[in-house]
Amino acid sequence: MDLQLSGKTALVTGASAGIGGAIALALAGEGVRLAITARRSDKLRELADQIAAAGGAEPALIEQDMLADDAASRIAKAANAALGAVDILVNNAGGSRSFKELHVGEDAWQEAITLNFHRPRQLGDALIDAMIARKWGRIINITGKSEPEHINGAFCAKAGLHSWAKGLSRMVGKHGVTVNCIPPGRIHSEQIFRNYTPEYRQWQSEHEIPVGRYGEPQEIADLVCFLVSPRASYITGAVIPVDGGLRRYQF
């Protein structure tokens, strides 16, 4: 299937590894010109080399800590300068903030909400007017599950992101801009390897995930490529999990 993405431009956040890296590689493989951002410049350089080795256009590298107050404006400015315009925004940067204590300090909450809600929202806000003006744009938010075992600051923020994305989608759809969310299930990544033992991953695969395994970053990237393509112009305001059936609810 020709996804008709050649010549489009995209900004991918949190692109230094895992899901973000896979998304960047997949988009580059479809002919998309990229700006990629993360904190680790060495990892961004490695990804850029992979993209070039696979025949993709050299991406613009934007080293940026998302917790900096001006992170969104700096990233948007750098991406526009490098690409001319941003057709596709993939908000992938974020991270789990597991709060297992009943009471958690305000600083921890502010950090979780800033990283996982405010920065993606601010980037969308910075880029949406130009998308509307061009009558074409795509925003994809990589979010999180809605069945937390306990309080997780990131999941609370991602729930807000779902609501923001749905509302925004209703305001910009007539301008050719779509906004969708993808909550990953258990996808192999640095965070997964750091937080879960091999024994637990095997147990969960056998007992809780219907397809019987953890997913791969490429499986998120494949859906992203379709959703940002012209072929998916009638899909907006959706929350589409990629989780091997881990969720237990129907919708």
PDB file of N, CA, C and O in Angstrom, residues 20-81:
ATOM      1  N   GLY A  20       9.839   5.804  20.026  1.00  0.00           N
ATOM      2  CA  GLY A  20      10.118   7.007  19.251  1.00  0.00           C
ATOM      3  C   GLY A  20      11.106   6.766  18.127  1.00  0.00           C
ATOM      4  O   GLY A  20      10.929   7.263  17.002  1.00  0.00           O
ATOM      5  N   GLY A  21      12.153   6.009  18.415  1.00  0.00           N
ATOM      6  CA  GLY A  21      13.130   5.695  17.391  1.00  0.00           C
ATOM      7  C   GLY A  21      12.526   4.879  16.267  1.00  0.00           C
ATOM      8  O   GLY A  21      12.808   5.116  15.080  1.00  0.00           O
ATOM      9  N   ALA A  22      11.695   3.910  16.610  1.00  0.00           N
ATOM     10  CA  ALA A  22      11.050   3.077  15.594  1.00  0.00           C
ATOM     11  C   ALA A  22      10.114   3.896  14.722  1.00  0.00           C
ATOM     12  O   ALA A  22      10.040   3.703  13.500  1.00  0.00           O
ATOM     13  N   ILE A  23       9.393   4.832  15.332  1.00  0.00           N
ATOM     14  CA  ILE A  23       8.494   5.691  14.567  1.00  0.00           C
ATOM     15  C   ILE A  23       9.287   6.543  13.586  1.00  0.00           C
ATOM     16  O   ILE A  23       8.920   6.677  12.412  1.00  0.00           O
ATOM     17  N   ALA A  24      10.375   7.122  14.056  1.00  0.00           N
ATOM     18  CA  ALA A  24      11.197   7.957  13.179  1.00  0.00           C
ATOM     19  C   ALA A  24      11.747   7.147  12.010  1.00  0.00           C
ATOM     20  O   ALA A  24      11.707   7.594  10.854  1.00  0.00           O
ATOM     21  N   LEU A  25      12.262   5.964  12.280  1.00  0.00           N
ATOM     22  CA  LEU A  25      12.795   5.116  11.217  1.00  0.00           C
ATOM     23  C   LEU A  25      11.718   4.745  10.197  1.00  0.00           C
ATOM     24  O   LEU A  25      11.955   4.760   8.980  1.00  0.00           O
ATOM     25  N   ALA A  26      10.529   4.415  10.702  1.00  0.00           N
ATOM     26  CA  ALA A  26       9.448   4.009   9.808  1.00  0.00           C
ATOM     27  C   ALA A  26       8.985   5.173   8.937  1.00  0.00           C
ATOM     28  O   ALA A  26       8.744   5.011   7.736  1.00  0.00           O
ATOM     29  N   LEU A  27       8.846   6.349   9.522  1.00  0.00           N
ATOM     30  CA  LEU A  27       8.425   7.506   8.741  1.00  0.00           C
ATOM     31  C   LEU A  27       9.475   7.865   7.688  1.00  0.00           C
ATOM     32  O   LEU A  27       9.135   8.168   6.540  1.00  0.00           O
ATOM     33  N   ALA A  28      10.742   7.823   8.082  1.00  0.00           N
ATOM     34  CA  ALA A  28      11.812   8.101   7.118  1.00  0.00           C
ATOM     35  C   ALA A  28      11.769   7.115   5.968  1.00  0.00           C
ATOM     36  O   ALA A  28      12.012   7.471   4.805  1.00  0.00           O
ATOM     37  N   GLY A  29      11.450   5.861   6.284  1.00  0.00           N
ATOM     38  CA  GLY A  29      11.353   4.844   5.246  1.00  0.00           C
ATOM     39  C   GLY A  29      10.223   5.085   4.264  1.00  0.00           C
ATOM     40  O   GLY A  29      10.238   4.561   3.149  1.00  0.00           O
ATOM     41  N   GLU A  30       9.232   5.893   4.688  1.00  0.00           N
ATOM     42  CA  GLU A  30       8.121   6.254   3.799  1.00  0.00           C
ATOM     43  C   GLU A  30       8.376   7.554   3.057  1.00  0.00           C
ATOM     44  O   GLU A  30       7.487   8.078   2.379  1.00  0.00           O
ATOM     45  N   GLY A  31       9.598   8.090   3.210  1.00  0.00           N
ATOM     46  CA  GLY A  31       9.948   9.308   2.480  1.00  0.00           C
ATOM     47  C   GLY A  31       9.659  10.601   3.211  1.00  0.00           C
ATOM     48  O   GLY A  31       9.694  11.681   2.608  1.00  0.00           O
ATOM     49  N   VAL A  32       9.400  10.508   4.519  1.00  0.00           N
ATOM     50  CA  VAL A  32       9.122  11.703   5.322  1.00  0.00           C
ATOM     51  C   VAL A  32      10.435  12.347   5.759  1.00  0.00           C
ATOM     52  O   VAL A  32      11.370  11.650   6.181  1.00  0.00           O
ATOM     53  N   ARG A  33      10.522  13.671   5.667  1.00  0.00           N
ATOM     54  CA  ARG A  33      11.665  14.410   6.200  1.00  0.00           C
ATOM     55  C   ARG A  33      11.413  14.716   7.669  1.00  0.00           C
ATOM     56  O   ARG A  33      10.305  15.130   8.035  1.00  0.00           O
ATOM     57  N   LEU A  34      12.425  14.520   8.513  1.00  0.00           N
ATOM     58  CA  LEU A  34      12.207  14.498   9.954  1.00  0.00           C
ATOM     59  C   LEU A  34      13.004  15.545  10.707  1.00  0.00           C
ATOM     60  O   LEU A  34      14.126  15.904  10.341  1.00  0.00           O
ATOM     61  N   ALA A  35      12.410  15.988  11.808  1.00  0.00           N
ATOM     62  CA  ALA A  35      13.127  16.619  12.917  1.00  0.00           C
ATOM     63  C   ALA A  35      12.890  15.707  14.115  1.00  0.00           C
ATOM     64  O   ALA A  35      11.740  15.338  14.410  1.00  0.00           O
ATOM     65  N   ILE A  36      13.948  15.299  14.776  1.00  0.00           N
ATOM     66  CA  ILE A  36      13.829  14.388  15.907  1.00  0.00           C
ATOM     67  C   ILE A  36      14.432  15.054  17.137  1.00  0.00           C
ATOM     68  O   ILE A  36      15.459  15.720  17.066  1.00  0.00           O
ATOM     69  N   THR A  37      13.765  14.861  18.276  1.00  0.00           N
ATOM     70  CA  THR A  37      14.224  15.534  19.481  1.00  0.00           C
ATOM     71  C   THR A  37      14.216  14.589  20.677  1.00  0.00           C
ATOM     72  O   THR A  37      13.386  13.680  20.763  1.00  0.00           O
ATOM     73  N   ALA A  38      15.160  14.813  21.577  1.00  0.00           N
ATOM     74  CA  ALA A  38      15.289  14.070  22.825  1.00  0.00           C
ATOM     75  C   ALA A  38      16.391  14.750  23.641  1.00  0.00           C
ATOM     76  O   ALA A  38      17.024  15.704  23.184  1.00  0.00           O
ATOM     77  N   ARG A  39      16.620  14.237  24.836  1.00  0.00           N
ATOM     78  CA  ARG A  39      17.679  14.800  25.683  1.00  0.00           C
ATOM     79  C   ARG A  39      19.057  14.302  25.283  1.00  0.00           C
ATOM     80  O   ARG A  39      20.046  15.000  25.440  1.00  0.00           O
ATOM     81  N   ARG A  40      19.142  13.068  24.790  1.00  0.00           N
ATOM     82  CA  ARG A  40      20.434  12.430  24.564  1.00  0.00           C
ATOM     83  C   ARG A  40      20.903  12.640  23.120  1.00  0.00           C
ATOM     84  O   ARG A  40      20.446  11.958  22.208  1.00  0.00           O
ATOM     85  N   SER A  41      21.816  13.576  22.948  1.00  0.00           N
ATOM     86  CA  SER A  41      22.267  13.901  21.598  1.00  0.00           C
ATOM     87  C   SER A  41      23.008  12.740  20.939  1.00  0.00           C
ATOM     88  O   SER A  41      22.932  12.557  19.713  1.00  0.00           O
ATOM     89  N   ASP A  42      23.716  11.933  21.741  1.00  0.00           N
ATOM     90  CA  ASP A  42      24.439  10.810  21.161  1.00  0.00           C
ATOM     91  C   ASP A  42      23.479   9.785  20.568  1.00  0.00           C
ATOM     92  O   ASP A  42      23.725   9.210  19.506  1.00  0.00           O
ATOM     93  N   LYS A  43      22.357   9.569  21.250  1.00  0.00           N
ATOM     94  CA  LYS A  43      21.361   8.623  20.739  1.00  0.00           C
ATOM     95  C   LYS A  43      20.660   9.170  19.502  1.00  0.00           C
ATOM     96  O   LYS A  43      20.322   8.416  18.574  1.00  0.00           O
ATOM     97  N   LEU A  44      20.427  10.471  19.481  1.00  0.00           N
ATOM     98  CA  LEU A  44      19.842  11.079  18.285  1.00  0.00           C
ATOM     99  C   LEU A  44      20.779  10.916  17.091  1.00  0.00           C
ATOM    100  O   LEU A  44      20.339  10.636  15.973  1.00  0.00           O
ATOM    101  N   ARG A  45      22.083  11.085  17.320  1.00  0.00           N
ATOM    102  CA  ARG A  45      23.061  10.929  16.259  1.00  0.00           C
ATOM    103  C   ARG A  45      23.064   9.494  15.732  1.00  0.00           C
ATOM    104  O   ARG A  45      23.135   9.265  14.507  1.00  0.00           O
ATOM    105  N   GLU A  46      22.986   8.527  16.648  1.00  0.00           N
ATOM    106  CA  GLU A  46      22.927   7.123  16.233  1.00  0.00           C
ATOM    107  C   GLU A  46      21.698   6.865  15.362  1.00  0.00           C
ATOM    108  O   GLU A  46      21.770   6.155  14.347  1.00  0.00           O
ATOM    109  N   LEU A  47      20.562   7.422  15.768  1.00  0.00           N
ATOM    110  CA  LEU A  47      19.339   7.244  14.992  1.00  0.00           C
ATOM    111  C   LEU A  47      19.465   7.895  13.622  1.00  0.00           C
ATOM    112  O   LEU A  47      19.060   7.318  12.606  1.00  0.00           O
ATOM    113  N   ALA A  48      20.039   9.085  13.582  1.00  0.00           N
ATOM    114  CA  ALA A  48      20.230   9.771  12.303  1.00  0.00           C
ATOM    115  C   ALA A  48      21.095   8.937  11.364  1.00  0.00           C
ATOM    116  O   ALA A  48      20.824   8.854  10.152  1.00  0.00           O
ATOM    117  N   ASP A  49      22.121   8.306  11.908  1.00  0.00           N
ATOM    118  CA  ASP A  49      22.985   7.456  11.092  1.00  0.00           C
ATOM    119  C   ASP A  49      22.219   6.247  10.557  1.00  0.00           C
ATOM    120  O   ASP A  49      22.417   5.829   9.405  1.00  0.00           O
ATOM    121  N   GLN A  50      21.333   5.680  11.389  1.00  0.00           N
ATOM    122  CA  GLN A  50      20.507   4.554  10.944  1.00  0.00           C
ATOM    123  C   GLN A  50      19.591   4.976   9.811  1.00  0.00           C
ATOM    124  O   GLN A  50      19.408   4.239   8.832  1.00  0.00           O
ATOM    125  N   ILE A  51      18.979   6.139   9.964  1.00  0.00           N
ATOM    126  CA  ILE A  51      18.070   6.639   8.927  1.00  0.00           C
ATOM    127  C   ILE A  51      18.816   6.847   7.615  1.00  0.00           C
ATOM    128  O   ILE A  51      18.348   6.442   6.537  1.00  0.00           O
ATOM    129  N   ALA A  52      19.984   7.465   7.693  1.00  0.00           N
ATOM    130  CA  ALA A  52      20.778   7.718   6.488  1.00  0.00           C
ATOM    131  C   ALA A  52      21.232   6.413   5.847  1.00  0.00           C
ATOM    132  O   ALA A  52      21.205   6.261   4.616  1.00  0.00           O
ATOM    133  N   ALA A  53      21.636   5.445   6.679  1.00  0.00           N
ATOM    134  CA  ALA A  53      22.099   4.158   6.158  1.00  0.00           C
ATOM    135  C   ALA A  53      20.985   3.408   5.433  1.00  0.00           C
ATOM    136  O   ALA A  53      21.241   2.629   4.511  1.00  0.00           O
ATOM    137  N   ALA A  54      19.742   3.651   5.851  1.00  0.00           N
ATOM    138  CA  ALA A  54      18.592   2.992   5.223  1.00  0.00           C
ATOM    139  C   ALA A  54      18.084   3.760   4.003  1.00  0.00           C
ATOM    140  O   ALA A  54      17.087   3.369   3.395  1.00  0.00           O
ATOM    141  N   GLY A  55      18.745   4.863   3.678  1.00  0.00           N
ATOM    142  CA  GLY A  55      18.374   5.618   2.490  1.00  0.00           C
ATOM    143  C   GLY A  55      17.471   6.800   2.746  1.00  0.00           C
ATOM    144  O   GLY A  55      17.016   7.457   1.793  1.00  0.00           O
ATOM    145  N   GLY A  56      17.191   7.106   4.011  1.00  0.00           N
ATOM    146  CA  GLY A  56      16.329   8.231   4.338  1.00  0.00           C
ATOM    147  C   GLY A  56      17.080   9.547   4.327  1.00  0.00           C
ATOM    148  O   GLY A  56      18.308   9.582   4.361  1.00  0.00           O
ATOM    149  N   ALA A  57      16.323  10.636   4.299  1.00  0.00           N
ATOM    150  CA  ALA A  57      16.926  11.966   4.342  1.00  0.00           C
ATOM    151  C   ALA A  57      17.500  12.229   5.731  1.00  0.00           C
ATOM    152  O   ALA A  57      16.948  11.800   6.745  1.00  0.00           O
ATOM    153  N   GLU A  58      18.618  12.928   5.787  1.00  0.00           N
ATOM    154  CA  GLU A  58      19.253  13.266   7.059  1.00  0.00           C
ATOM    155  C   GLU A  58      18.288  14.086   7.918  1.00  0.00           C
ATOM    156  O   GLU A  58      17.821  15.151   7.500  1.00  0.00           O
ATOM    157  N   PRO A  59      17.960  13.628   9.125  1.00  0.00           N
ATOM    158  CA  PRO A  59      17.022  14.376   9.961  1.00  0.00           C
ATOM    159  C   PRO A  59      17.693  15.543  10.677  1.00  0.00           C
ATOM    160  O   PRO A  59      18.916  15.551  10.878  1.00  0.00           O
ATOM    161  N   ALA A  60      16.897  16.514  11.048  1.00  0.00           N
ATOM    162  CA  ALA A  60      17.371  17.591  11.917  1.00  0.00           C
ATOM    163  C   ALA A  60      17.354  17.092  13.354  1.00  0.00           C
ATOM    164  O   ALA A  60      16.379  16.458  13.785  1.00  0.00           O
ATOM    165  N   LEU A  61      18.412  17.357  14.096  1.00  0.00           N
ATOM    166  CA  LEU A  61      18.537  16.883  15.470  1.00  0.00           C
ATOM    167  C   LEU A  61      18.311  18.048  16.427  1.00  0.00           C
ATOM    168  O   LEU A  61      18.959  19.090  16.310  1.00  0.00           O
ATOM    169  N   ILE A  62      17.396  17.855  17.379  1.00  0.00           N
ATOM    170  CA  ILE A  62      17.069  18.898  18.343  1.00  0.00           C
ATOM    171  C   ILE A  62      17.255  18.327  19.744  1.00  0.00           C
ATOM    172  O   ILE A  62      16.415  17.573  20.240  1.00  0.00           O
ATOM    173  N   GLU A  63      18.367  18.673  20.362  1.00  0.00           N
ATOM    174  CA  GLU A  63      18.617  18.221  21.730  1.00  0.00           C
ATOM    175  C   GLU A  63      17.856  19.135  22.685  1.00  0.00           C
ATOM    176  O   GLU A  63      18.055  20.346  22.699  1.00  0.00           O
ATOM    177  N   GLN A  64      16.948  18.546  23.478  1.00  0.00           N
ATOM    178  CA  GLN A  64      16.117  19.375  24.345  1.00  0.00           C
ATOM    179  C   GLN A  64      15.553  18.558  25.501  1.00  0.00           C
ATOM    180  O   GLN A  64      14.997  17.483  25.292  1.00  0.00           O
ATOM    181  N   ASP A  65      15.678  19.090  26.704  1.00  0.00           N
ATOM    182  CA  ASP A  65      15.030  18.525  27.886  1.00  0.00           C
ATOM    183  C   ASP A  65      13.593  19.035  27.911  1.00  0.00           C
ATOM    184  O   ASP A  65      13.350  20.244  27.940  1.00  0.00           O
ATOM    185  N   MET A  66      12.632  18.136  27.892  1.00  0.00           N
ATOM    186  CA  MET A  66      11.226  18.520  27.835  1.00  0.00           C
ATOM    187  C   MET A  66      10.749  19.242  29.093  1.00  0.00           C
ATOM    188  O   MET A  66       9.692  19.874  29.076  1.00  0.00           O
ATOM    189  N   LEU A  67      11.480  19.135  30.173  1.00  0.00           N
ATOM    190  CA  LEU A  67      11.042  19.785  31.409  1.00  0.00           C
ATOM    191  C   LEU A  67      11.461  21.254  31.479  1.00  0.00           C
ATOM    192  O   LEU A  67      11.014  21.981  32.370  1.00  0.00           O
ATOM    193  N   ALA A  68      12.280  21.702  30.556  1.00  0.00           N
ATOM    194  CA  ALA A  68      12.631  23.119  30.517  1.00  0.00           C
ATOM    195  C   ALA A  68      11.381  23.945  30.212  1.00  0.00           C
ATOM    196  O   ALA A  68      10.524  23.543  29.421  1.00  0.00           O
ATOM    197  N   ASP A  69      11.277  25.102  30.828  1.00  0.00           N
ATOM    198  CA  ASP A  69      10.066  25.913  30.695  1.00  0.00           C
ATOM    199  C   ASP A  69       9.747  26.270  29.250  1.00  0.00           C
ATOM    200  O   ASP A  69       8.575  26.352  28.867  1.00  0.00           O
ATOM    201  N   ASP A  70      10.768  26.500  28.438  1.00  0.00           N
ATOM    202  CA  ASP A  70      10.557  26.930  27.053  1.00  0.00           C
ATOM    203  C   ASP A  70      10.749  25.797  26.053  1.00  0.00           C
ATOM    204  O   ASP A  70      10.959  26.046  24.859  1.00  0.00           O
ATOM    205  N   ALA A  71      10.659  24.558  26.539  1.00  0.00           N
ATOM    206  CA  ALA A  71      10.957  23.414  25.674  1.00  0.00           C
ATOM    207  C   ALA A  71      10.083  23.380  24.429  1.00  0.00           C
ATOM    208  O   ALA A  71      10.585  23.204  23.306  1.00  0.00           O
ATOM    209  N   ALA A  72       8.792  23.536  24.583  1.00  0.00           N
ATOM    210  CA  ALA A  72       7.887  23.412  23.433  1.00  0.00           C
ATOM    211  C   ALA A  72       8.162  24.486  22.394  1.00  0.00           C
ATOM    212  O   ALA A  72       8.218  24.204  21.188  1.00  0.00           O
ATOM    213  N   SER A  73       8.322  25.715  22.825  1.00  0.00           N
ATOM    214  CA  SER A  73       8.555  26.800  21.870  1.00  0.00           C
ATOM    215  C   SER A  73       9.893  26.636  21.168  1.00  0.00           C
ATOM    216  O   SER A  73      10.016  26.895  19.962  1.00  0.00           O
ATOM    217  N   ARG A  74      10.917  26.189  21.891  1.00  0.00           N
ATOM    218  CA  ARG A  74      12.232  25.991  21.284  1.00  0.00           C
ATOM    219  C   ARG A  74      12.201  24.862  20.257  1.00  0.00           C
ATOM    220  O   ARG A  74      12.780  24.979  19.173  1.00  0.00           O
ATOM    221  N   ILE A  75      11.527  23.763  20.588  1.00  0.00           N
ATOM    222  CA  ILE A  75      11.442  22.638  19.665  1.00  0.00           C
ATOM    223  C   ILE A  75      10.660  23.021  18.412  1.00  0.00           C
ATOM    224  O   ILE A  75      11.073  22.730  17.281  1.00  0.00           O
ATOM    225  N   ALA A  76       9.519  23.677  18.595  1.00  0.00           N
ATOM    226  CA  ALA A  76       8.692  24.071  17.451  1.00  0.00           C
ATOM    227  C   ALA A  76       9.459  25.020  16.535  1.00  0.00           C
ATOM    228  O   ALA A  76       9.436  24.880  15.302  1.00  0.00           O
ATOM    229  N   LYS A  77      10.160  25.968  17.118  1.00  0.00           N
ATOM    230  CA  LYS A  77      10.936  26.925  16.316  1.00  0.00           C
ATOM    231  C   LYS A  77      12.036  26.222  15.538  1.00  0.00           C
ATOM    232  O   LYS A  77      12.233  26.478  14.336  1.00  0.00           O
ATOM    233  N   ALA A  78      12.748  25.312  16.204  1.00  0.00           N
ATOM    234  CA  ALA A  78      13.842  24.598  15.538  1.00  0.00           C
ATOM    235  C   ALA A  78      13.315  23.691  14.430  1.00  0.00           C
ATOM    236  O   ALA A  78      13.920  23.591  13.350  1.00  0.00           O
ATOM    237  N   ALA A  79      12.201  23.017  14.673  1.00  0.00           N
ATOM    238  CA  ALA A  79      11.636  22.122  13.661  1.00  0.00           C
ATOM    239  C   ALA A  79      11.172  22.904  12.436  1.00  0.00           C
ATOM    240  O   ALA A  79      11.406  22.499  11.291  1.00  0.00           O
ATOM    241  N   ASN A  80      10.501  24.027  12.666  1.00  0.00           N
ATOM    242  CA  ASN A  80      10.049  24.843  11.540  1.00  0.00           C
ATOM    243  C   ASN A  80      11.229  25.390  10.748  1.00  0.00           C
ATOM    244  O   ASN A  80      11.188  25.447   9.511  1.00  0.00           O
ATOM    245  N   ALA A  81      12.283  25.777  11.455  1.00  0.00           N
ATOM    246  CA  ALA A  81      13.465  26.301  10.768  1.00  0.00           C
ATOM    247  C   ALA A  81      14.128  25.234   9.909  1.00  0.00           C
ATOM    248  O   ALA A  81      14.594  25.510   8.797  1.00  0.00           O
TER     249      ALA A  81
END
